[in-house]
């Protein structure tokens, strides 16, 4: 008689597929596995992309996105959900409706808007749907600096604490404002919630990492699924993603690196 493996918490990603394997659901699943959870997927879109860029995006029908969400929620006890590339206002509204109905224990929203290559992955009209429908349901919102500007509709300025407060005012319980797009020798990530702010600093590495935002948000979701507090999940995720940067390599002909999950 063989021993049964210890059950792992289930984590769901609702996001797009990256044919290059560096971002999207591919990065999410690798992260979920590496961080001790079982990954489930509801694919919102299929992209044709590689290390040089995105050449095509096909959004799946709303009925099929919903059927995937139904299939996993109807069978698996889901400990945490992470959303990534949603692509359109219609998909964003649908996902928000499903999250209101399903009420997952933890919801991490990564407001994916632009790929590392510069390709736009979220329609302009979808930003309003994200701000008004999805973000108020989030336990952790994980924007980078350009995404924060788009969500707030203004330039950020130098006062990051004001930015954090304004992002919290959108309704999420916590906001991880990622500093990778900032300047200087250090990357400064800031986590804001009702108790205040924590800063995590680490050296800036001279590489462009593909799928880093997907990986970080998924690592936070995995930590929450494993019973960590938001503060602990964020700190653990940032430290782990920094290690994946140190193990990164270039798998294709483009300049971007794939993280070493």
CSV table of C-alpha atoms in Angstrom, one decimal, residues 34-261:
chain,number,residue,atom,x,y,z
A,34,UNK,CA,6.8,25.9,-6.4
A,35,UNK,CA,5.0,27.6,-3.4
A,36,UNK,CA,3.3,24.4,-2.3
A,37,UNK,CA,-0.2,24.7,-3.7
A,38,UNK,CA,-2.2,22.9,-6.5
A,39,UNK,CA,-2.9,25.2,-9.4
A,40,UNK,CA,-6.3,25.5,-11.2
A,41,UNK,CA,-7.0,27.7,-14.2
A,42,UNK,CA,-9.8,29.6,-15.9
A,43,UNK,CA,-8.3,30.9,-19.2
A,44,UNK,CA,-9.6,34.3,-20.3
A,45,UNK,CA,-7.6,34.7,-23.5
A,46,UNK,CA,-5.0,33.0,-25.6
A,47,UNK,CA,-2.0,35.1,-26.7
A,48,UNK,CA,0.5,34.4,-29.4
A,49,UNK,CA,3.8,35.7,-27.9
A,50,UNK,CA,7.4,35.0,-27.4
A,51,UNK,CA,10.4,36.9,-26.0
A,52,UNK,CA,10.2,39.4,-28.8
A,53,UNK,CA,6.6,40.5,-28.3
A,54,UNK,CA,2.9,39.7,-28.6
A,55,UNK,CA,1.5,39.1,-32.1
A,56,UNK,CA,-2.1,38.1,-31.5
A,57,UNK,CA,-4.7,38.0,-28.7
A,58,UNK,CA,-7.9,35.9,-28.8
A,59,UNK,CA,-10.4,36.5,-26.0
A,60,UNK,CA,-12.4,33.5,-25.1
A,61,UNK,CA,-16.2,33.7,-25.1
A,62,UNK,CA,-17.8,34.8,-21.8
A,63,UNK,CA,-19.8,31.5,-21.6
A,64,UNK,CA,-16.6,29.5,-21.8
A,65,UNK,CA,-14.8,31.6,-19.2
A,66,UNK,CA,-17.8,31.1,-16.9
A,67,UNK,CA,-18.0,27.4,-17.5
A,68,UNK,CA,-14.3,27.0,-16.5
A,69,UNK,CA,-14.9,28.9,-13.2
A,70,UNK,CA,-18.0,26.8,-12.6
A,71,UNK,CA,-16.1,23.6,-13.2
A,72,UNK,CA,-13.4,24.3,-10.7
A,73,UNK,CA,-15.5,25.9,-8.0
A,74,UNK,CA,-18.1,23.1,-8.2
A,75,UNK,CA,-15.4,20.4,-7.4
A,76,UNK,CA,-12.4,21.9,-5.7
A,77,UNK,CA,-12.2,23.7,-2.3
A,78,UNK,CA,-10.4,26.8,-3.5
A,79,UNK,CA,-8.2,28.5,-0.9
A,80,UNK,CA,-7.3,31.6,-3.0
A,81,UNK,CA,-8.0,33.1,-6.4
A,82,UNK,CA,-5.6,35.3,-8.4
A,83,UNK,CA,-6.8,37.3,-11.4
A,84,UNK,CA,-4.4,38.4,-14.2
A,85,UNK,CA,-5.0,39.4,-17.8
A,86,UNK,CA,-8.8,39.9,-18.3
A,87,UNK,CA,-8.5,41.9,-21.6
A,88,UNK,CA,-11.9,43.5,-21.9
A,89,UNK,CA,-14.6,45.3,-19.9
A,90,UNK,CA,-17.0,42.4,-20.6
A,91,UNK,CA,-14.6,39.8,-19.2
A,92,UNK,CA,-13.8,42.0,-16.2
A,93,UNK,CA,-17.5,42.4,-15.4
A,94,UNK,CA,-18.1,38.7,-15.7
A,95,UNK,CA,-15.2,37.7,-13.5
A,96,UNK,CA,-16.2,40.3,-10.9
A,97,UNK,CA,-19.8,38.9,-10.9
A,98,UNK,CA,-18.5,35.3,-10.4
A,99,UNK,CA,-16.3,36.4,-7.5
A,100,UNK,CA,-19.2,38.2,-5.9
A,101,UNK,CA,-21.2,35.0,-6.2
A,102,UNK,CA,-18.4,32.6,-5.2
A,103,UNK,CA,-16.9,34.7,-2.4
A,104,UNK,CA,-13.4,33.1,-2.3
A,105,UNK,CA,-11.6,33.3,1.0
A,106,UNK,CA,-8.8,35.3,-0.6
A,107,UNK,CA,-8.8,37.3,-3.9
A,108,UNK,CA,-5.6,38.7,-5.3
A,109,UNK,CA,-6.1,41.1,-8.3
A,110,UNK,CA,-3.2,41.8,-10.6
A,111,UNK,CA,-4.4,44.6,-12.9
A,112,UNK,CA,-2.5,43.4,-16.0
A,113,UNK,CA,-2.6,46.2,-18.6
A,114,UNK,CA,0.6,46.1,-20.6
A,115,UNK,CA,3.0,43.2,-21.4
A,116,UNK,CA,6.7,43.4,-20.8
A,117,UNK,CA,7.1,43.9,-24.6
A,118,UNK,CA,4.8,46.9,-24.5
A,119,UNK,CA,1.7,45.3,-26.0
A,120,UNK,CA,-1.6,46.5,-24.5
A,121,UNK,CA,-3.4,43.7,-22.7
A,122,UNK,CA,-6.4,45.6,-21.3
A,123,UNK,CA,-8.9,47.7,-23.2
A,124,UNK,CA,-9.2,51.3,-22.1
A,125,UNK,CA,-12.9,50.8,-21.2
A,126,UNK,CA,-12.0,47.8,-19.0
A,127,UNK,CA,-10.2,50.0,-16.5
A,128,UNK,CA,-13.5,51.5,-15.3
A,129,UNK,CA,-14.9,48.0,-14.9
A,130,UNK,CA,-11.9,46.9,-12.9
A,131,UNK,CA,-12.0,50.0,-10.6
A,132,UNK,CA,-15.7,49.8,-10.0
A,133,UNK,CA,-16.5,46.1,-10.1
A,134,UNK,CA,-13.4,43.9,-9.3
A,135,UNK,CA,-11.0,45.9,-7.2
A,136,UNK,CA,-13.5,46.5,-4.4
A,137,UNK,CA,-13.7,42.7,-4.0
A,138,UNK,CA,-9.9,42.3,-3.7
A,139,UNK,CA,-8.0,41.4,-0.6
A,140,UNK,CA,-4.7,42.3,-2.2
A,141,UNK,CA,-4.3,44.5,-5.3
A,142,UNK,CA,-0.8,44.3,-7.0
A,143,UNK,CA,-0.3,47.2,-9.4
A,144,UNK,CA,3.1,48.3,-10.8
A,145,UNK,CA,3.7,52.1,-11.1
A,146,UNK,CA,2.3,52.5,-14.6
A,147,UNK,CA,-0.8,50.4,-13.7
A,148,UNK,CA,-1.3,52.6,-10.6
A,149,UNK,CA,-1.2,55.7,-12.8
A,150,UNK,CA,-3.9,54.2,-15.1
A,151,UNK,CA,-6.1,53.1,-12.1
A,152,UNK,CA,-5.9,56.5,-10.5
A,153,UNK,CA,-6.1,58.5,-13.8
A,154,UNK,CA,-3.2,60.7,-12.9
A,155,UNK,CA,0.6,61.0,-12.6
A,156,UNK,CA,1.8,59.6,-9.3
A,157,UNK,CA,4.3,62.2,-8.2
A,158,UNK,CA,6.9,61.5,-5.5
A,159,UNK,CA,4.6,60.9,-2.5
A,160,UNK,CA,4.1,57.2,-2.6
A,161,UNK,CA,2.1,57.1,0.7
A,162,UNK,CA,-0.5,59.4,-0.9
A,163,UNK,CA,-0.6,57.0,-3.9
A,164,UNK,CA,-1.0,54.0,-1.6
A,165,UNK,CA,-3.9,55.8,0.3
A,166,UNK,CA,-5.6,56.7,-3.0
A,167,UNK,CA,-5.3,53.1,-4.2
A,168,UNK,CA,-6.7,51.7,-1.0
A,169,UNK,CA,-9.6,54.1,-1.4
A,170,UNK,CA,-10.6,52.1,-4.5
A,171,UNK,CA,-11.8,49.4,-2.1
A,172,UNK,CA,-9.1,46.7,-1.9
A,173,UNK,CA,-8.2,45.6,1.7
A,174,UNK,CA,-4.5,45.7,0.8
A,175,UNK,CA,-2.3,47.2,-1.9
A,176,UNK,CA,1.1,45.9,-2.9
A,177,UNK,CA,2.6,48.8,-4.9
A,178,UNK,CA,5.4,47.3,-6.9
A,179,UNK,CA,8.5,49.4,-7.4
A,180,UNK,CA,10.1,47.6,-10.3
A,181,UNK,CA,9.4,50.4,-12.7
A,182,UNK,CA,11.0,53.0,-10.4
A,183,UNK,CA,14.5,54.3,-10.6
A,184,UNK,CA,17.6,53.9,-8.5
A,185,UNK,CA,19.7,51.0,-7.4
A,186,UNK,CA,17.0,49.6,-5.1
A,187,UNK,CA,13.6,48.3,-5.9
A,188,UNK,CA,11.2,49.5,-3.2
A,189,UNK,CA,7.9,47.5,-2.9
A,190,UNK,CA,5.3,48.9,-0.5
A,191,UNK,CA,2.3,47.1,1.0
A,192,UNK,CA,-0.5,49.3,2.3
A,193,UNK,CA,-3.5,48.3,4.4
A,194,UNK,CA,-5.5,49.6,7.3
A,195,UNK,CA,-2.6,49.2,9.7
A,196,UNK,CA,-0.2,51.3,7.7
A,197,UNK,CA,2.6,50.6,5.3
A,198,UNK,CA,5.6,48.1,5.1
A,199,UNK,CA,8.5,48.6,2.8
A,200,UNK,CA,10.6,45.9,1.3
A,201,UNK,CA,13.9,46.9,-0.4
A,202,UNK,CA,16.2,44.8,-2.5
A,203,UNK,CA,18.9,45.5,-5.1
A,204,UNK,CA,17.8,46.2,-8.6
A,205,UNK,CA,19.1,43.6,-11.0
A,206,UNK,CA,20.1,44.6,-14.5
A,207,UNK,CA,17.7,42.3,-16.3
A,208,UNK,CA,14.1,42.6,-17.7
A,209,UNK,CA,12.2,39.7,-16.2
A,210,UNK,CA,9.2,38.4,-18.1
A,211,UNK,CA,6.1,37.5,-16.1
A,212,UNK,CA,7.4,39.0,-12.9
A,213,UNK,CA,4.1,40.6,-12.0
A,214,UNK,CA,2.2,37.4,-12.6
A,215,UNK,CA,4.7,35.5,-10.5
A,216,UNK,CA,4.6,37.9,-7.6
A,217,UNK,CA,0.8,38.0,-7.4
A,218,UNK,CA,0.6,34.2,-7.7
A,219,UNK,CA,3.2,33.9,-4.9
A,220,UNK,CA,1.1,36.1,-2.7
A,221,UNK,CA,-2.0,34.1,-3.5
A,222,UNK,CA,-0.2,30.8,-2.7
A,223,UNK,CA,1.0,32.2,0.6
A,224,UNK,CA,-2.6,33.3,1.6
A,225,UNK,CA,-3.8,29.8,0.5
A,226,UNK,CA,-1.3,28.2,2.9
A,227,UNK,CA,-2.6,30.2,5.8
A,228,UNK,CA,-0.2,33.2,5.8
A,229,UNK,CA,-1.4,36.6,6.8
A,230,UNK,CA,-1.4,39.2,4.0
A,231,UNK,CA,1.8,40.8,5.6
A,232,UNK,CA,3.6,37.5,5.8
A,233,UNK,CA,2.4,36.4,2.3
A,234,UNK,CA,3.6,39.6,0.7
A,235,UNK,CA,7.1,39.5,2.4
A,236,UNK,CA,7.6,35.9,1.6
A,237,UNK,CA,6.5,36.4,-2.0
A,238,UNK,CA,8.8,39.4,-2.6
A,239,UNK,CA,11.8,37.5,-1.2
A,240,UNK,CA,11.0,34.4,-3.3
A,241,UNK,CA,10.5,36.4,-6.5
A,242,UNK,CA,13.8,38.1,-5.9
A,243,UNK,CA,15.4,34.7,-5.9
A,244,UNK,CA,13.7,33.8,-9.2
A,245,UNK,CA,15.3,36.9,-10.7
A,246,UNK,CA,18.7,35.7,-9.6
A,247,UNK,CA,18.0,32.3,-11.4
A,248,UNK,CA,16.6,33.9,-14.5
A,249,UNK,CA,17.9,33.1,-18.0
A,250,UNK,CA,17.1,34.0,-21.7
A,251,UNK,CA,15.3,31.2,-23.4
A,252,UNK,CA,14.7,32.9,-26.7
A,253,UNK,CA,16.1,35.5,-29.1
A,254,UNK,CA,14.6,38.5,-27.3
A,255,UNK,CA,16.0,40.6,-24.5
A,256,UNK,CA,13.6,39.4,-21.8
A,257,UNK,CA,14.5,36.8,-19.2
A,258,UNK,CA,12.3,34.0,-17.9
A,259,UNK,CA,12.3,33.7,-14.2
A,260,UNK,CA,13.8,30.7,-12.5
A,261,UNK,CA,10.7,29.4,-10.7
